Coordinates of C-alpha atoms in Angstrom, one line a residue:
M1 CA 128.8 167.2 130.3
K2 CA 128.8 163.8 132.8
Q3 CA 131.6 161.7 132.0
R4 CA 130.8 157.8 131.0
K5 CA 131.6 154.9 132.9
K6 CA 134.2 152.6 131.4
V7 CA 132.5 149.5 129.3
V8 CA 134.3 146.1 130.4
F9 CA 133.7 143.1 128.9
K10 CA 134.4 139.9 129.6
E11 CA 137.4 137.5 127.9
Y12 CA 137.4 136.2 123.9
D13 CA 139.8 135.3 122.0
K14 CA 138.6 132.5 119.0
Y15 CA 141.6 131.5 119.0
Q16 CA 142.5 131.2 121.8
L17 CA 143.3 126.9 122.4
M18 CA 141.1 125.4 124.5
L19 CA 141.6 122.4 127.1
P20 CA 139.7 119.3 126.4
S21 CA 136.6 119.5 129.0
D22 CA 133.7 116.5 129.6
L23 CA 130.9 116.8 127.7
E24 CA 129.0 115.6 130.4
D25 CA 130.2 118.5 132.3
L26 CA 127.5 120.4 129.8
I27 CA 124.5 118.5 130.5
P28 CA 122.4 118.6 133.2
E29 CA 122.0 116.2 136.3
H30 CA 118.8 115.1 135.5
H31 CA 118.8 115.9 131.5
I32 CA 116.7 112.8 130.0
V33 CA 119.8 111.7 127.1
K34 CA 121.0 110.7 131.4
V35 CA 118.0 108.9 132.5
L36 CA 118.0 107.2 128.4
N37 CA 121.4 106.1 129.2
E38 CA 121.2 104.6 132.2
I39 CA 118.1 102.7 130.9
I40 CA 119.4 101.0 128.5
E41 CA 122.8 100.2 129.8
R42 CA 120.4 98.4 132.9
M43 CA 119.4 95.7 129.0
D44 CA 120.2 92.8 128.2
I45 CA 121.0 93.5 124.2
E46 CA 123.2 90.4 124.0
F47 CA 120.6 89.7 120.9
L48 CA 121.5 92.5 118.7
K49 CA 125.4 91.9 118.7
E50 CA 124.2 89.0 117.2
K51 CA 122.8 90.2 114.3
Y52 CA 126.4 91.3 113.1
P53 CA 128.6 88.7 110.5
G54 CA 131.7 89.5 111.9
G55 CA 134.9 90.0 110.0
G56 CA 135.8 93.2 107.8
R57 CA 135.7 96.7 108.9
S58 CA 134.6 97.3 112.3
S59 CA 130.9 98.0 113.4
Y60 CA 129.9 100.3 115.4
H61 CA 128.1 99.5 118.5
P62 CA 124.6 98.6 118.5
E63 CA 124.0 99.6 122.4
M64 CA 125.9 103.1 121.1
M65 CA 123.0 103.0 117.6
L66 CA 119.8 102.1 119.8
K67 CA 120.6 105.1 122.5
V68 CA 121.4 107.8 119.8
L69 CA 117.8 106.5 117.6
L70 CA 115.7 106.7 120.9
Y71 CA 117.2 110.0 122.1
G72 CA 116.2 111.0 118.8
Y73 CA 112.5 110.1 119.6
T74 CA 112.3 111.7 122.1
Q75 CA 113.5 115.0 120.4
Q76 CA 111.5 114.3 117.0
I77 CA 114.3 113.9 115.2
Y78 CA 113.0 110.8 112.7
S79 CA 115.0 111.5 109.8
S80 CA 118.5 109.3 109.8
R81 CA 120.1 112.7 108.4
K82 CA 119.6 114.7 110.9
L83 CA 120.1 111.9 112.8
A84 CA 123.8 111.8 111.5
K85 CA 123.7 116.6 111.2
A86 CA 123.1 116.2 115.6
L87 CA 125.6 113.4 116.4
R88 CA 127.9 116.3 114.5
E89 CA 126.7 119.5 116.1
N90 CA 124.3 118.5 119.4
V91 CA 125.9 118.2 122.5
P92 CA 123.5 115.6 124.3
F93 CA 123.9 113.3 121.2
M94 CA 127.8 113.5 121.0
W95 CA 128.6 112.7 124.9
L96 CA 125.8 109.9 124.2
S97 CA 127.6 108.7 120.8
R98 CA 131.1 109.2 122.0
N99 CA 131.8 111.8 119.4
N100 CA 131.1 108.3 117.1
R101 CA 129.3 110.2 114.3
P102 CA 128.2 107.3 111.8
D103 CA 126.6 108.4 108.5
F104 CA 122.8 108.6 107.8
R105 CA 123.1 105.0 105.4
T106 CA 124.5 103.6 109.2
L107 CA 122.1 104.4 110.8
N108 CA 119.1 103.6 108.4
R109 CA 121.0 100.3 107.9
F110 CA 120.6 100.1 111.2
R111 CA 117.1 101.3 112.0
S112 CA 115.6 98.9 109.7
S113 CA 118.0 95.7 108.8
I114 CA 119.9 95.3 112.3
M115 CA 116.8 96.6 114.7
G116 CA 114.5 93.5 113.5
L117 CA 111.1 93.3 114.9
E118 CA 111.7 90.5 116.7
E119 CA 114.7 92.6 118.4
L120 CA 112.9 95.4 119.1
E121 CA 109.6 93.7 120.6
E122 CA 112.3 92.0 123.0
I123 CA 113.8 95.4 123.7
F124 CA 110.2 96.6 124.3
T125 CA 109.3 94.1 126.7
E126 CA 112.7 94.3 128.7
L127 CA 111.1 97.9 129.2
L128 CA 108.2 96.9 130.6
D129 CA 109.4 94.5 133.5
L130 CA 111.7 96.9 134.2
L131 CA 108.6 99.3 134.8
Q132 CA 106.8 96.3 135.9
E133 CA 109.7 96.1 138.8
E134 CA 109.3 100.3 139.9
G135 CA 105.5 99.4 139.8
Y136 CA 104.5 102.0 137.4
I137 CA 103.0 99.1 135.9
K138 CA 100.9 96.4 137.4
L139 CA 98.2 95.4 134.8
E140 CA 95.6 96.2 136.9
N141 CA 93.4 99.6 134.3
Y142 CA 94.2 98.7 130.9
F143 CA 93.0 101.6 128.6
V144 CA 92.8 100.5 124.9
D145 CA 92.3 103.2 122.1
G146 CA 93.1 103.2 118.5
T147 CA 94.4 106.0 115.8
K148 CA 95.0 106.4 112.2
I149 CA 98.3 106.9 111.2
E150 CA 99.2 107.5 107.4
G151 CA 101.8 105.9 105.4
N152 CA 104.4 106.9 103.7
A153 CA 102.9 106.6 100.4
N154 CA 101.5 108.1 98.1
K155 CA 97.7 109.0 98.1
Y156 CA 96.9 108.6 94.2
T157 CA 98.2 105.7 93.5
F158 CA 95.5 103.1 95.0
V159 CA 93.8 99.9 93.9
W160 CA 90.0 99.1 95.0
K161 CA 89.3 95.5 95.6
K162 CA 85.8 96.3 93.7
S163 CA 88.0 97.9 90.5
T164 CA 89.1 95.0 90.0
K165 CA 86.9 92.2 90.4
K166 CA 85.1 94.3 87.7
Y167 CA 87.5 94.4 85.5
K168 CA 88.6 91.5 86.3
A169 CA 85.3 90.2 85.2
M170 CA 85.1 92.1 81.5
L171 CA 89.2 90.6 81.0
R172 CA 86.8 87.4 81.0
E173 CA 84.3 88.2 79.3
K174 CA 86.6 89.3 76.4
V175 CA 89.0 85.8 76.6
K176 CA 85.9 84.2 76.7
A177 CA 84.4 85.6 73.2
L178 CA 88.4 85.6 72.1
L179 CA 89.3 81.8 72.9
I180 CA 85.5 81.4 71.0
K181 CA 85.9 82.6 67.7
I182 CA 88.9 80.7 67.6
E183 CA 87.0 77.4 67.9
E184 CA 84.9 78.9 65.7
E185 CA 87.3 79.7 62.9
N186 CA 88.4 76.4 63.4
V187 CA 86.8 74.0 61.0
K188 CA 88.1 70.4 61.6
E189 CA 88.1 71.1 65.2
N190 CA 84.9 73.2 65.7
D191 CA 82.2 69.6 66.0
E192 CA 84.8 69.0 69.4
Y193 CA 84.7 72.4 70.3
G194 CA 82.4 75.1 69.1
D195 CA 78.8 73.9 70.8
K196 CA 80.9 74.3 74.5
D197 CA 79.5 76.1 76.8
L198 CA 81.1 78.8 78.7
E199 CA 81.4 75.5 82.3
E200 CA 83.5 73.4 79.6
L201 CA 86.0 75.8 78.6
G202 CA 86.6 76.9 82.2
G203 CA 83.7 79.2 83.8
E204 CA 83.7 83.0 84.3
E205 CA 85.3 82.2 87.0
G206 CA 87.5 79.5 85.5
I207 CA 89.0 82.1 83.2
S208 CA 92.5 82.5 85.0
S209 CA 96.8 83.5 83.6
E210 CA 97.2 79.9 84.1
K211 CA 94.0 78.8 81.6
I212 CA 95.5 82.1 79.2
K213 CA 98.6 80.6 79.5
S214 CA 97.3 76.9 78.6
K215 CA 95.6 77.6 75.5
V216 CA 98.8 79.8 74.4
E217 CA 100.9 77.0 74.0
E218 CA 98.0 74.5 72.0
I219 CA 97.7 78.0 70.1
E220 CA 101.3 78.2 69.3
K221 CA 101.5 73.9 68.7
R222 CA 98.8 74.5 66.2
L223 CA 100.6 77.2 64.0
K224 CA 103.7 74.8 62.9
D225 CA 101.1 73.5 60.9
K226 CA 98.9 76.7 59.5
R227 CA 101.9 78.8 59.2
D228 CA 99.5 81.3 57.2
D229 CA 96.8 81.0 59.4
K230 CA 96.7 85.2 60.0
K231 CA 93.4 85.3 61.8
L232 CA 95.1 82.6 64.6
K233 CA 98.2 84.9 64.5
K234 CA 96.5 87.8 65.6
A235 CA 94.5 85.6 68.1
L236 CA 97.5 84.7 70.0
K237 CA 99.3 88.7 69.8
V238 CA 95.9 89.6 71.8
L239 CA 96.0 86.6 74.6
K240 CA 99.7 86.4 74.8
D241 CA 100.6 90.7 74.7
D242 CA 97.0 92.3 76.0
Y243 CA 94.5 89.5 78.2
L244 CA 97.9 87.4 79.7
P245 CA 98.9 90.5 81.6
R246 CA 96.5 92.0 82.1
M247 CA 95.0 88.9 83.8
E248 CA 98.0 88.1 86.3
K249 CA 98.1 91.8 87.2
Y250 CA 94.0 91.7 88.6
E251 CA 95.3 88.5 90.4
N252 CA 98.5 89.6 92.2
Q253 CA 95.7 92.9 92.9
E254 CA 93.9 90.7 94.1
K255 CA 96.1 88.7 96.4
L256 CA 97.6 92.3 97.7
C257 CA 94.3 93.1 98.4
G258 CA 93.6 89.6 100.6
D259 CA 90.5 90.3 103.0
R260 CA 91.3 94.1 102.7
N261 CA 89.1 96.6 100.2
S262 CA 92.3 99.1 99.0
Y263 CA 96.0 98.6 99.1
S264 CA 98.3 101.6 98.0
K265 CA 100.8 100.6 94.9
T266 CA 103.5 102.3 96.2
D267 CA 103.8 100.7 100.3
P268 CA 100.9 97.9 99.1
D269 CA 100.8 97.1 103.2
A270 CA 99.2 100.5 103.8
T271 CA 95.2 100.1 103.3
F272 CA 93.5 103.5 102.7
M273 CA 91.1 104.8 106.0
R274 CA 89.6 107.9 106.5
M275 CA 91.6 110.7 108.5
K276 CA 91.0 112.5 111.2
E277 CA 93.6 115.2 109.7
D278 CA 92.3 115.7 106.8
H279 CA 93.1 119.5 105.6
M280 CA 90.4 119.6 102.9
K281 CA 87.7 119.1 105.0
N282 CA 86.2 116.4 101.9
G283 CA 86.8 113.1 103.8
Q284 CA 89.3 112.2 101.5
L285 CA 90.7 108.6 102.4
K286 CA 95.0 108.1 102.5
A287 CA 96.8 104.6 102.9
G288 CA 97.7 104.7 106.7
Y289 CA 97.9 102.1 109.2
N290 CA 95.7 101.5 112.7
V291 CA 97.9 101.7 115.5
Q292 CA 96.1 100.6 118.5
I293 CA 98.4 100.9 121.9
G294 CA 96.8 99.6 125.5
T295 CA 98.4 102.5 128.6
E296 CA 98.4 102.4 132.2
N297 CA 99.4 105.2 134.0
Q298 CA 99.9 106.9 130.8
F299 CA 103.0 104.3 129.7
I300 CA 103.0 101.8 126.5
V301 CA 101.7 98.7 127.8
N302 CA 101.6 97.3 124.6
Y303 CA 101.2 98.5 120.6
S304 CA 99.5 96.9 117.5
I305 CA 99.7 97.9 113.8
H306 CA 96.8 96.5 111.8
Q307 CA 95.9 96.9 108.0
R308 CA 91.8 96.7 109.1
A309 CA 90.6 100.4 109.8
G310 CA 87.6 99.3 112.6
D311 CA 89.3 99.0 115.8
T312 CA 86.6 96.2 116.6
S313 CA 87.8 93.3 114.8
C314 CA 91.7 94.7 115.7
F315 CA 91.0 94.0 120.1
I316 CA 91.5 90.3 120.2
S317 CA 94.4 90.5 118.6
H318 CA 96.2 93.4 120.4
C319 CA 95.4 91.5 123.4
E320 CA 96.4 88.1 122.0
E321 CA 99.8 90.3 121.6
L322 CA 99.6 92.1 125.1
K323 CA 99.3 88.3 126.3
E324 CA 102.5 87.1 124.5
K325 CA 105.1 89.9 125.6
L326 CA 103.9 89.6 129.6
G327 CA 102.9 85.8 129.9
R328 CA 98.6 87.5 131.2
L329 CA 95.9 89.4 130.7
P330 CA 94.8 93.0 132.5
E331 CA 92.6 92.9 135.1
N332 CA 90.1 95.3 133.7
I333 CA 90.4 96.1 130.1
I334 CA 88.4 100.0 129.5
A335 CA 87.7 101.4 125.9
D336 CA 85.2 103.5 124.2
S337 CA 81.7 102.4 122.3
G338 CA 84.4 101.5 119.0
Y339 CA 85.5 98.4 120.8
G340 CA 81.4 97.2 121.7
S341 CA 80.7 93.8 120.1
E342 CA 79.4 90.7 120.9
E343 CA 82.8 89.2 119.8
N344 CA 85.0 91.0 121.8
Y345 CA 82.6 91.1 124.9
D346 CA 82.7 87.2 125.1
Y347 CA 86.9 87.0 124.4
L348 CA 86.4 89.2 127.7
E349 CA 84.2 86.7 129.6
K350 CA 86.1 84.2 128.1
N351 CA 89.4 85.7 130.2
N352 CA 87.7 86.1 133.7
I353 CA 88.6 90.5 132.5
G354 CA 86.4 93.2 133.9
T355 CA 84.3 94.5 131.2
Y356 CA 84.5 97.9 131.0
V357 CA 84.2 98.3 127.3
K358 CA 81.1 101.0 125.8
Y359 CA 78.7 99.7 123.3
N360 CA 77.4 101.9 120.5
N361 CA 74.7 103.3 122.5
F362 CA 75.0 103.2 125.8
H363 CA 75.4 107.0 126.6
L364 CA 71.5 107.3 123.9
E365 CA 70.5 105.1 126.8
Q366 CA 71.0 107.3 130.1
K367 CA 68.6 109.5 127.9
K368 CA 65.3 110.4 129.0
K369 CA 64.2 111.1 125.5
F370 CA 65.8 107.3 124.7
K371 CA 64.0 105.8 127.6
E372 CA 60.9 106.9 126.9
D373 CA 61.0 106.3 123.3
R374 CA 58.2 103.4 123.3
F375 CA 58.8 102.4 119.6
R376 CA 62.8 101.3 119.7
V377 CA 63.7 97.8 120.3
E378 CA 65.5 97.7 123.7
N379 CA 61.9 99.0 125.2
L380 CA 59.7 96.8 123.5
Y381 CA 57.7 94.5 126.1
Y382 CA 59.0 91.1 125.6
D383 CA 57.3 87.5 126.5
S384 CA 59.9 85.0 127.7
N385 CA 56.8 81.8 127.7
L386 CA 55.5 82.8 123.5
D387 CA 58.9 84.1 122.8
E388 CA 56.9 86.8 121.2
Y389 CA 57.9 90.6 121.6
I390 CA 55.0 93.3 121.6
C391 CA 55.2 96.6 120.5
P392 CA 52.6 100.3 121.7
G393 CA 49.7 98.7 119.3
L394 CA 50.0 95.3 121.5
R395 CA 50.9 93.8 118.3
R396 CA 52.6 91.0 118.6
L397 CA 56.2 90.4 116.3
T398 CA 56.9 86.3 116.2
F399 CA 59.9 84.8 115.5
I400 CA 60.5 83.7 111.9
K401 CA 63.8 82.7 111.9
E402 CA 67.6 82.6 112.6
C403 CA 70.1 84.6 111.2
K404 CA 73.9 83.5 110.8
K405 CA 76.7 85.9 110.3
K406 CA 80.2 85.2 111.0
T407 CA 83.1 87.9 111.8
E408 CA 86.1 89.5 109.8
N409 CA 87.6 87.2 112.4
G410 CA 86.0 83.8 112.3
Y411 CA 84.1 84.7 115.0
N412 CA 80.2 83.1 114.9
T413 CA 77.1 85.5 116.3
T414 CA 73.2 84.6 115.6
R415 CA 70.3 87.0 115.3
R416 CA 67.2 85.5 115.8
I417 CA 64.2 87.1 113.4
Y418 CA 60.5 88.4 114.3
E419 CA 58.1 89.8 112.4
C420 CA 54.9 91.1 113.2
K421 CA 52.0 89.2 112.2
S422 CA 50.5 92.0 110.8
C423 CA 50.9 96.0 111.1
A424 CA 47.6 96.8 108.1
G425 CA 45.3 99.7 109.8
C426 CA 47.8 100.2 113.3
S427 CA 47.4 103.8 113.7
L428 CA 50.8 103.9 115.3
K429 CA 52.8 102.0 112.2
A430 CA 54.2 105.3 110.5
C431 CA 55.5 106.4 114.2
C432 CA 56.8 102.2 114.4
T433 CA 58.5 101.4 111.3
K434 CA 59.5 103.1 107.9
A435 CA 58.8 99.7 106.6
A436 CA 56.1 99.1 103.7
G437 CA 55.5 96.1 105.1
N438 CA 55.1 94.7 108.7
R439 CA 57.8 95.5 110.6
K440 CA 60.6 93.9 111.2
I441 CA 63.1 93.3 114.0
Q442 CA 66.4 91.2 115.1
I443 CA 67.2 90.3 118.5
S444 CA 70.9 88.6 120.0
F445 CA 69.8 87.6 123.5
K446 CA 73.8 87.0 124.1
L447 CA 74.9 90.2 123.1
N448 CA 71.6 91.9 125.4
E449 CA 73.4 89.8 128.2
Y450 CA 76.7 90.8 127.7
K451 CA 75.9 94.7 126.9
A452 CA 73.6 94.4 130.3
K453 CA 77.1 93.5 132.2
A454 CA 79.3 96.0 130.8
R455 CA 76.2 98.7 130.9
S456 CA 76.3 97.9 134.8
N457 CA 80.0 97.7 135.8
L458 CA 80.4 101.4 133.4
L459 CA 77.1 103.0 135.0
S460 CA 79.2 101.4 139.3
E461 CA 81.0 103.8 140.8
I462 CA 84.3 102.5 139.6
G463 CA 83.5 102.5 136.2
V464 CA 82.5 106.0 136.2
K465 CA 86.3 106.7 137.7
L466 CA 87.8 104.2 135.2
R467 CA 85.6 106.6 132.5
G468 CA 86.3 109.6 133.2
K469 CA 90.8 108.8 133.5
R470 CA 90.2 106.3 130.2
A471 CA 90.0 110.3 128.3
I472 CA 93.3 111.7 129.9
E473 CA 94.7 108.3 129.7
P474 CA 95.7 106.8 125.4
E475 CA 94.7 109.7 124.5
T476 CA 96.8 111.9 126.4
V477 CA 99.4 109.2 125.2
F478 CA 98.1 110.4 121.1
G479 CA 98.6 113.9 122.2
R480 CA 102.1 113.8 122.7
L481 CA 103.2 111.4 119.7
K482 CA 101.1 113.1 117.0
W483 CA 101.1 116.8 118.3
N484 CA 103.9 117.5 120.5
W485 CA 106.1 114.7 118.7
S486 CA 104.4 116.0 115.0
F487 CA 104.7 112.2 114.4
K488 CA 101.5 111.6 112.1
R489 CA 103.2 110.2 108.7
F490 CA 105.9 107.5 108.8
L491 CA 109.2 107.1 107.0
L492 CA 109.7 103.5 106.3
R493 CA 107.2 100.8 104.6
G494 CA 106.1 97.6 105.1
L495 CA 103.6 96.4 107.6
E496 CA 107.2 95.2 109.6
K497 CA 108.9 98.7 109.6
V498 CA 106.1 99.9 110.0
K499 CA 106.0 98.2 113.3
I500 CA 109.6 98.6 113.7
E501 CA 109.3 102.8 113.8
W502 CA 106.1 102.8 116.0
G503 CA 107.7 100.3 118.3
L504 CA 111.2 103.2 118.6
L505 CA 108.8 105.8 119.3
S506 CA 106.6 104.0 122.0
I507 CA 110.4 102.7 123.7
A508 CA 111.2 106.9 123.6
H509 CA 107.3 107.7 125.1
N510 CA 108.1 105.5 128.2
I511 CA 111.7 107.1 128.8
V512 CA 110.5 110.2 128.8
K513 CA 107.6 109.5 131.1
L514 CA 109.4 108.0 132.7
A515 CA 112.2 110.6 133.1
T516 CA 109.7 113.0 134.5
I517 CA 108.1 111.0 137.5

């Protein structure tokens, strides 16, 4: 029988005391936590210390709190409770905090109160200055893109502006009817009020909560002399307990909506938008924010949070924020067709920025089918001498009028409208237009000029390279933040706090990117 060899185990005694050791020995040399620690120590954060009032119990050092918070974001730990747990159990966290163990309330208070929006932007700008010094950011080619991030709001607590206006108009009709009835019941004052129309009583748009309040006060004065008037008492109760609170509610809802079409009751700053991450696949609307970022070498150079769903109207304000942070705008801006508008092209030209921004049918124009379609507006022949367009049926579309429009940002644009004198009897009408009458077209010569310049840039050798690079610039950053780091929903509520949260995430991303380099 073969003799079994002796088994030897390494010494293990769970009751044996261990000599104190530095936790740094347990962390690799180029670990992300050491890179983050070095970067934060190079920053001047005296402005954070000024947020503490002083007196009372000693506070945790803001430098340590900032490091812990940012390192937590790099490790996909966004909850203050999970951060507090990591400070008790995780070696890099324990080393970074030097065994300080603030609880989750202290961590959350620092993130939402001490770390204000101005302080966060100061830290973000300092990091950008460091990246510029190291040569990672040169503001040469700036790639812009946006995504929707769900807000911390119940998806069933929506308020729609159209519905509010509808209910408010119905309420005004009821108030109007009640006011007229009150005056008709008052025989003594009937000669003074009874024959007055709606406009004199305040008008549909004039009936407000203030008008109802004044009417309530007036009726209360009348009741002092007519204590037995049951009908007047009943009308007063309806006005005071029903119509007035409802009118105040509708007015408050309209105020909260502002220029938006909706908001959430649990987070009034969040707007209902269509999200790409729709697991039900039914186009469900969710309360959220439109996050815009600009990148260079996959570093986040600027970020901005918007309450509008469309990217087009967010572009200029995003660029202005970048200018405020860094003092200048980039040499070239590259973006997809969601940003291609006359207003945005005009802004780029006025600021002498290289335009590599697509427009809605840029890719379609490159196809043979588009070029051979004689009936498209872009392919109609324009007679500049007579200011007329000629259709494939050799009929002329003459200028009728100009139509002026104003965008959400207040930009004025002009469209020239042309109409065919007569499409009757034309054998090509079915191919040319679906209109019952003559064909009409709207033209913006200014927009066409901007498109021509953008097309020339985009089809150039540099433009082709930048277009290819755009797909791996902001898209890669969003891929890391939303999928690798699983940040698809904000934890905090309110526009300012959401900006703070995304700012922390952006700083964490830039530090990780720097560490990998």
